[in-house]
Coordinates of C-alpha atoms in Angstrom, one line a residue:
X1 CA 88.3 30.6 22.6
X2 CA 85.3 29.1 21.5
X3 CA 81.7 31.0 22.0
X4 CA 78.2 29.4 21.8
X5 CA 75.6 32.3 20.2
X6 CA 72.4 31.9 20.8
X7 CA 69.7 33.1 17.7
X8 CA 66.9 35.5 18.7
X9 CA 63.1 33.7 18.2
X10 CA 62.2 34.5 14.4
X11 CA 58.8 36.8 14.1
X12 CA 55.8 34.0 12.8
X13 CA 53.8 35.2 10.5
X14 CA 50.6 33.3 11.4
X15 CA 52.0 33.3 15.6
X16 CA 51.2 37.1 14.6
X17 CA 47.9 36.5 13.1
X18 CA 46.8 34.6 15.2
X19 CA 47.6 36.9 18.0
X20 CA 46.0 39.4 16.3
X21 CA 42.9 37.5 16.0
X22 CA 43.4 36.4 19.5
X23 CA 43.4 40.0 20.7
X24 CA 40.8 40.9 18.6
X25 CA 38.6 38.5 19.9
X26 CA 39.3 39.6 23.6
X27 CA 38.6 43.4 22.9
X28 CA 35.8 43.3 20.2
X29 CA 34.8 46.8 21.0
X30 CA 38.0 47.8 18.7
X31 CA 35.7 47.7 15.9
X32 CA 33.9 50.3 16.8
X33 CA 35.6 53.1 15.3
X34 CA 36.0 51.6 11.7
X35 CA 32.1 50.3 12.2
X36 CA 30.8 53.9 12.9
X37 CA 32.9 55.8 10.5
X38 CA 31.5 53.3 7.8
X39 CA 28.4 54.0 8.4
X40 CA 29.2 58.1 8.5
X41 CA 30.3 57.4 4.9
X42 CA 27.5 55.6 4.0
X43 CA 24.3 57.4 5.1
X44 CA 26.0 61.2 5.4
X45 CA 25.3 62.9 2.7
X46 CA 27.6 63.2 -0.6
X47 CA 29.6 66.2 -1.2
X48 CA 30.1 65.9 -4.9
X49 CA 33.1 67.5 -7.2
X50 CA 31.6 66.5 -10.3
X51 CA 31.7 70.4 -11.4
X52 CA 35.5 70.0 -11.2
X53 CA 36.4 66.3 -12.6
X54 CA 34.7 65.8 -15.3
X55 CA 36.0 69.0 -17.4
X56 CA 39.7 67.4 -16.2
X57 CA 39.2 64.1 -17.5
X58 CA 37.4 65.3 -20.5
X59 CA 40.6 67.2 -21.4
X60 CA 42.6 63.9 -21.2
X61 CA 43.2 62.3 -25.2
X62 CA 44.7 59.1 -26.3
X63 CA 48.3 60.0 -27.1
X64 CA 48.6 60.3 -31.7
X65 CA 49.8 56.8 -32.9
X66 CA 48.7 54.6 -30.0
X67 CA 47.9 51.2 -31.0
X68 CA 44.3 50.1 -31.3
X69 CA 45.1 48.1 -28.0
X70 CA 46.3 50.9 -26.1
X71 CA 43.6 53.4 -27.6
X72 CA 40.8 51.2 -26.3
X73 CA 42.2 50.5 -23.4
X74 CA 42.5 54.0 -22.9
X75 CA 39.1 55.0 -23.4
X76 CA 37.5 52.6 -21.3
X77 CA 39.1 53.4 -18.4
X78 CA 38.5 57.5 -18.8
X79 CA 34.5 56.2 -19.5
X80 CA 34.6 54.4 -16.1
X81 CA 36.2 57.3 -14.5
X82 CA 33.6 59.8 -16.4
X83 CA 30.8 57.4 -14.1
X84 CA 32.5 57.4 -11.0
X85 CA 32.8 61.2 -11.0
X86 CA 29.0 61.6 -10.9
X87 CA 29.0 59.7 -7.6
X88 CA 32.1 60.5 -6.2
X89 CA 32.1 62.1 -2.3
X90 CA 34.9 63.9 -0.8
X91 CA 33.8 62.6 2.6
X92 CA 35.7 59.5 1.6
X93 CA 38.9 61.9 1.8
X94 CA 38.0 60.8 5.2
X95 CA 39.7 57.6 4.5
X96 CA 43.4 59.5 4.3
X97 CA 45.9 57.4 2.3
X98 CA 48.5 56.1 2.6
X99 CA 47.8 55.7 6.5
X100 CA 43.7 56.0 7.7
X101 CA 41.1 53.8 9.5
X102 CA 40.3 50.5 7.3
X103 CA 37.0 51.5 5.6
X104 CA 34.9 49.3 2.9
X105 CA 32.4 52.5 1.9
X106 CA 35.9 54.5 0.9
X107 CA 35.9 53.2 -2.4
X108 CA 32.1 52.3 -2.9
X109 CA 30.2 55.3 -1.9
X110 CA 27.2 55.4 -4.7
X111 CA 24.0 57.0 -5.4
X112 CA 22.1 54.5 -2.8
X113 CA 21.6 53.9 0.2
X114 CA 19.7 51.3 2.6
X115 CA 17.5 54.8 3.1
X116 CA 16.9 55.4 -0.5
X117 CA 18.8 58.0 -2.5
X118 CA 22.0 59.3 -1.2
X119 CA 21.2 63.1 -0.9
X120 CA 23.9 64.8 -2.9
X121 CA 25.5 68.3 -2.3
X122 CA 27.3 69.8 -5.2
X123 CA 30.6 71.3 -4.8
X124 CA 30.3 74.7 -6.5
X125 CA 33.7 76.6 -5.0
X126 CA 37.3 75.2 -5.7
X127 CA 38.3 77.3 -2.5
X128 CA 36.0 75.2 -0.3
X129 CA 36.7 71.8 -2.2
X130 CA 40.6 72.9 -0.9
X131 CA 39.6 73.5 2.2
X132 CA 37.8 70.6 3.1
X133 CA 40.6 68.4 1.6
X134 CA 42.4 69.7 4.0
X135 CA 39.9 69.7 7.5
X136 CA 38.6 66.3 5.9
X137 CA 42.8 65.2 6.3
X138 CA 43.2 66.4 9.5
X139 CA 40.2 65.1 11.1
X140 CA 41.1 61.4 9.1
X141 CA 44.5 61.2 10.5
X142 CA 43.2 62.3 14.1
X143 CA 40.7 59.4 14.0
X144 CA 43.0 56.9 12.5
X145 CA 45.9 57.8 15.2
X146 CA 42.8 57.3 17.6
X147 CA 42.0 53.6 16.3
X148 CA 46.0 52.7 16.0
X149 CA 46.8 53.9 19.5
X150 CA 43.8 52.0 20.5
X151 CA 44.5 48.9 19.1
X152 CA 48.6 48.9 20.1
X153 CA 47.6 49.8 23.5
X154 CA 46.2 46.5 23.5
X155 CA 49.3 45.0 22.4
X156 CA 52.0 47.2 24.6
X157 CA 49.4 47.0 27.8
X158 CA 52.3 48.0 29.7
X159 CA 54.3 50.3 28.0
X160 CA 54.0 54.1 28.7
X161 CA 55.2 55.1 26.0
X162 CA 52.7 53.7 23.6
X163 CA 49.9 55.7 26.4
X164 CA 51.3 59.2 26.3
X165 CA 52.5 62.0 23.7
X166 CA 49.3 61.0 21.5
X167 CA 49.3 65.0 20.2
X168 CA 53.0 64.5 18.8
X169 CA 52.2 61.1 17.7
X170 CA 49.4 62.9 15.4
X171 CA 51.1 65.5 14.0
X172 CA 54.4 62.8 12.7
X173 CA 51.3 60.7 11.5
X174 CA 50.0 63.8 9.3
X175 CA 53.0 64.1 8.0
X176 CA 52.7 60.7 6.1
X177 CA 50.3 61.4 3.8
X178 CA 51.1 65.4 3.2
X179 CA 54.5 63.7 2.2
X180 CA 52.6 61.4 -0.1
X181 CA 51.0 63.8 -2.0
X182 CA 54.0 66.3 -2.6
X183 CA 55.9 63.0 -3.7
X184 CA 52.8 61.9 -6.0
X185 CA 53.0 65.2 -7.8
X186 CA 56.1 65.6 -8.2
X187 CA 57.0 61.6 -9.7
X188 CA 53.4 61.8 -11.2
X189 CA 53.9 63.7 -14.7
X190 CA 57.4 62.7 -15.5
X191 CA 56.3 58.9 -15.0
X192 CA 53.4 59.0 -16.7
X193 CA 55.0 60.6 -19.8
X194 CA 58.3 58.3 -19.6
X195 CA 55.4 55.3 -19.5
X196 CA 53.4 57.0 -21.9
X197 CA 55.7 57.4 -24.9
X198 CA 57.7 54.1 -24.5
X199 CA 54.1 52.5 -24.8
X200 CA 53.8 54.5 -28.7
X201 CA 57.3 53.8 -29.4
X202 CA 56.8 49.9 -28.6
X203 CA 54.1 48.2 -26.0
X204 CA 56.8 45.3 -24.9
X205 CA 58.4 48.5 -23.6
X206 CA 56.1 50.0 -21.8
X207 CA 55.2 46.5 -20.1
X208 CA 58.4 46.1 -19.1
X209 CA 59.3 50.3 -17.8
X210 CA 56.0 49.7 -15.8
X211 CA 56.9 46.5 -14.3
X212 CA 60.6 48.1 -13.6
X213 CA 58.8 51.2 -11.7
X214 CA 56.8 49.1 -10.1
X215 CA 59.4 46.7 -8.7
X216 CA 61.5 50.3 -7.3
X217 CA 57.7 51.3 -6.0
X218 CA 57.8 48.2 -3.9
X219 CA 61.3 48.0 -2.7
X220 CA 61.1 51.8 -1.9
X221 CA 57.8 51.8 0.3
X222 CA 57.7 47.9 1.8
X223 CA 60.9 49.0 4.1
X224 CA 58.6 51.9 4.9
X225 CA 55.6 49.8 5.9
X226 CA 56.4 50.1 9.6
X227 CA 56.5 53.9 9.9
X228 CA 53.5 54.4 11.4
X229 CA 53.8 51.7 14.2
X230 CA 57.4 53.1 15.2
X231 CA 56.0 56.3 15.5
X232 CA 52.7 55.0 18.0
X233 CA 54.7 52.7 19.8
X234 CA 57.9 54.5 20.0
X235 CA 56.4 58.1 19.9
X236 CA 59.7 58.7 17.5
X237 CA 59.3 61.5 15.2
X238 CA 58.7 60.6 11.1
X239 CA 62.1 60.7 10.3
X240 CA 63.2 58.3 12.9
X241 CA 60.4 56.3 12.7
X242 CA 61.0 56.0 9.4
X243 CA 64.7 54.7 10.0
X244 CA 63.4 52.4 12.7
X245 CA 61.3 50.5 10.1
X246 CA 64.1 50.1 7.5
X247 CA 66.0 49.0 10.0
X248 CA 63.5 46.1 11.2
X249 CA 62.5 45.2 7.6
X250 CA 66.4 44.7 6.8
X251 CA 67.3 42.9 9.9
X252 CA 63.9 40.8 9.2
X253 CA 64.5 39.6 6.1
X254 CA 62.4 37.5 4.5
X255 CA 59.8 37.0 7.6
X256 CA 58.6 40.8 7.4
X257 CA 58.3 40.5 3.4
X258 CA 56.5 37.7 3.4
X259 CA 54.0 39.3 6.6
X260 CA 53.6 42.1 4.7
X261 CA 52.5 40.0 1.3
X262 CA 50.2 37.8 3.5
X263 CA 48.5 41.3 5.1
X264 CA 48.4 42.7 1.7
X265 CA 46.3 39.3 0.3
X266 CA 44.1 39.1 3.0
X267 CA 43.0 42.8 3.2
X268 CA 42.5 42.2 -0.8
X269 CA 40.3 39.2 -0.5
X270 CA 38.8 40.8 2.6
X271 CA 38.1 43.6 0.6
X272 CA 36.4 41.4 -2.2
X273 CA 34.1 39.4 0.7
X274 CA 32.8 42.2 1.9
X275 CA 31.7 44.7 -1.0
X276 CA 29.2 42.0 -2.4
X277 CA 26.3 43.6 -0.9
X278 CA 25.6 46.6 -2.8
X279 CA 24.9 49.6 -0.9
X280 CA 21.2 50.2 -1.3
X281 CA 20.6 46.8 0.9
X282 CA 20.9 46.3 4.8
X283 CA 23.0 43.6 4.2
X284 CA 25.8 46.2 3.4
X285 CA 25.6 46.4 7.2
X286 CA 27.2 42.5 7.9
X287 CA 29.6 43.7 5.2
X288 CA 30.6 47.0 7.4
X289 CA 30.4 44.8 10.5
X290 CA 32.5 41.5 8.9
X291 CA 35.5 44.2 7.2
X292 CA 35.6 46.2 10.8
X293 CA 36.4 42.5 12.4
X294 CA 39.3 41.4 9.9
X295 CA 40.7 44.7 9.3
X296 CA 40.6 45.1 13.3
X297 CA 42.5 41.6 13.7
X298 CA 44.9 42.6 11.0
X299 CA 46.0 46.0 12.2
X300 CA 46.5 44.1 15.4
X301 CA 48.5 41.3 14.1
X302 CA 51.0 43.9 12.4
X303 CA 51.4 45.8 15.9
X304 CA 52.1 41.7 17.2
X305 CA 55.1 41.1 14.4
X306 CA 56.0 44.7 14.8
X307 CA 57.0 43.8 18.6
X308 CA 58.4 40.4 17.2
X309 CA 60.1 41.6 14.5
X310 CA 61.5 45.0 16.3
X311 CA 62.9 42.8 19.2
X312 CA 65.0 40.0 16.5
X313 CA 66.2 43.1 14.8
X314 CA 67.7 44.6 17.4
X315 CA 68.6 41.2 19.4
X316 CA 70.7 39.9 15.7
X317 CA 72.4 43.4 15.7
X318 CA 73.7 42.7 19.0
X319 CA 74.8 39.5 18.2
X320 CA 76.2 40.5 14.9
X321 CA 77.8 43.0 16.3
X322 CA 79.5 40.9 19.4
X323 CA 80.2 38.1 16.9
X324 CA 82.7 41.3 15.2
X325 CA 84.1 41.9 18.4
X326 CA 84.8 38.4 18.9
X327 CA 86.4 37.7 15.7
X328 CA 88.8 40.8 15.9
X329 CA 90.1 40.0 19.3
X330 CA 90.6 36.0 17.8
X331 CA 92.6 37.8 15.4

């Protein structure tokens, strides 16, 4: 007997962005929380580790028979890292990565300010330069699960569970970038040494064991990408989260790859727009106020292909799966 099967709406890309934009534009007081945290970053004053990073990169060397390429390469980079050190703040530890509130002072705070001089506090104790990682984590992550529930609340108006269990919806949040870390130190030294001497043995192959590690990186975390909004909208718990998202990136295909490239290239460029005011001027303030509105639209748009995309996955499962049954009772 012969069946008609109907295919589930694909999730747009730009229906999504546009949506997101859409939304944006209907609640503009989202970007209050990414405007106001900017600006903690940029005026508060900077807690400096300089005390502590400098001695660690001045221990780093340029591995014995590296080409002149690599050696210069090398030192370049540890000289621009020397410079950033003097500057650096933990309060942008604020910003938790992977998963925190879009900032554009995270990776810019300086010396100046709009006020002047950036009043600096050196970081004397290791102890307390541990201990603030962590409260400065905690606090990050609470804020950030703040803005996200925010935002998909305007998305799922009418779904309780994206409303309620925001405490457990915190704590499986947290977990993201605690995981991150443990996974960063562990892959960390054995990569870097693995890169490191197939770049002295021959640079063609440490071109291409980068490029190979970085095609794994992608293919292991771009599944991954919808962790988070399975955990705010389902309240699910990191590990099924985590399977929720897999399963939606698979059953997606090529639609949430290529949503996921086009979020990537416009936070990028948005990124770029923004941070050409430097930071001793008051127009770094249109540049705090122009990121908050894209990054705002863009964390909306992935909650609006997270709904599209979650309900094709699961509506193509079903049909694959009666399409199965079909077959083996033709047979």
């Amino acid at each position: 007997m012969d069946q008609n099967f109907i295919l589930p709406h694909r999730p747009s890309v730009i229906k999504a962005l546009a949506n997101g934009f859409k939304t944006m534009a209907a609640h503009a007081y989202l970007i209050v929380i990414p405007i106001i945290f900017d600006l903690l970053l940029l005026l508060s004053p900077h807690l400096t580790i300089e005390k502590f990073l400098t001695p660690a990169l001045k221990l780093i060397r340029v591995p014995n028979g590296s080409s002149p390429e690599i050696t210069e390469t090398i030192q370049a980079s540890l000289k621009t890292l020397l410079e950033v050190a003097k500057d650096y703040s933990v309060t942008t530890w604020l910003r938790t990565l992977p998963f925190g509130l879009p900032s554009l002072m995270a990776s810019r705070v300086g010396a100046q300010t709009p006020l002047g001089p950036a009043s600096v506090i050196t970081m004397n104790s290791l102890l307390l330069v541990i201990a603030l990682f962590m409260v400065f984590t905690v606090v990050g992550i609470l804020l950030a699960a703040l803005y996200y529930n925010w935002n998909a609340n305007m998305v799922f108006p009418k779904d309780e569970t994206v409303h309620s269990g925001f405490i457990k919806k915190t704590g499986n949040l947290l977990l993201i970038p605690l995981i991150c870390l443990v996974s960063v130190l562990i892959l960390a030294v054995p990569l870097t040494i693995v890169l490191g001497l197939s770049s002295i043995i021959s640079p063609f192959l440490g071109s291409v064991l980068y490029f190979i590690a970085l095609i794994a990186l992608i293919n292991l975390l771009f599944p991954l990408l919808f962790t988070p909004h399975a955990i705010i909208v389902g309240n699910k718990n990191l590990i099924e989260a985590a399977k929720e998202s897999v399963f939606i990136f698979k059953k997606s295909g090529v639609f949430a790859s290529f949503f996921v490239v086009a979020l990537l290239f416009a936070t990028y460029f948005s990124e770029r727009l923004w941070q050409t005011p430097p930071s001793n001027s008051w127009m770094v303030l249109i540049g705090i106020f122009g990121h908050a509105v894209i990054s705002t639209a863009l964390v909306l748009a992935s909650f609006h292909f997270f709904k599209d995309a979650k309900g094709f996955a699961f509506e193509m499962a079903k049909l694959l799966n009666t399409i199965g049954e079909s077959d083996t009772i033709n047979h």
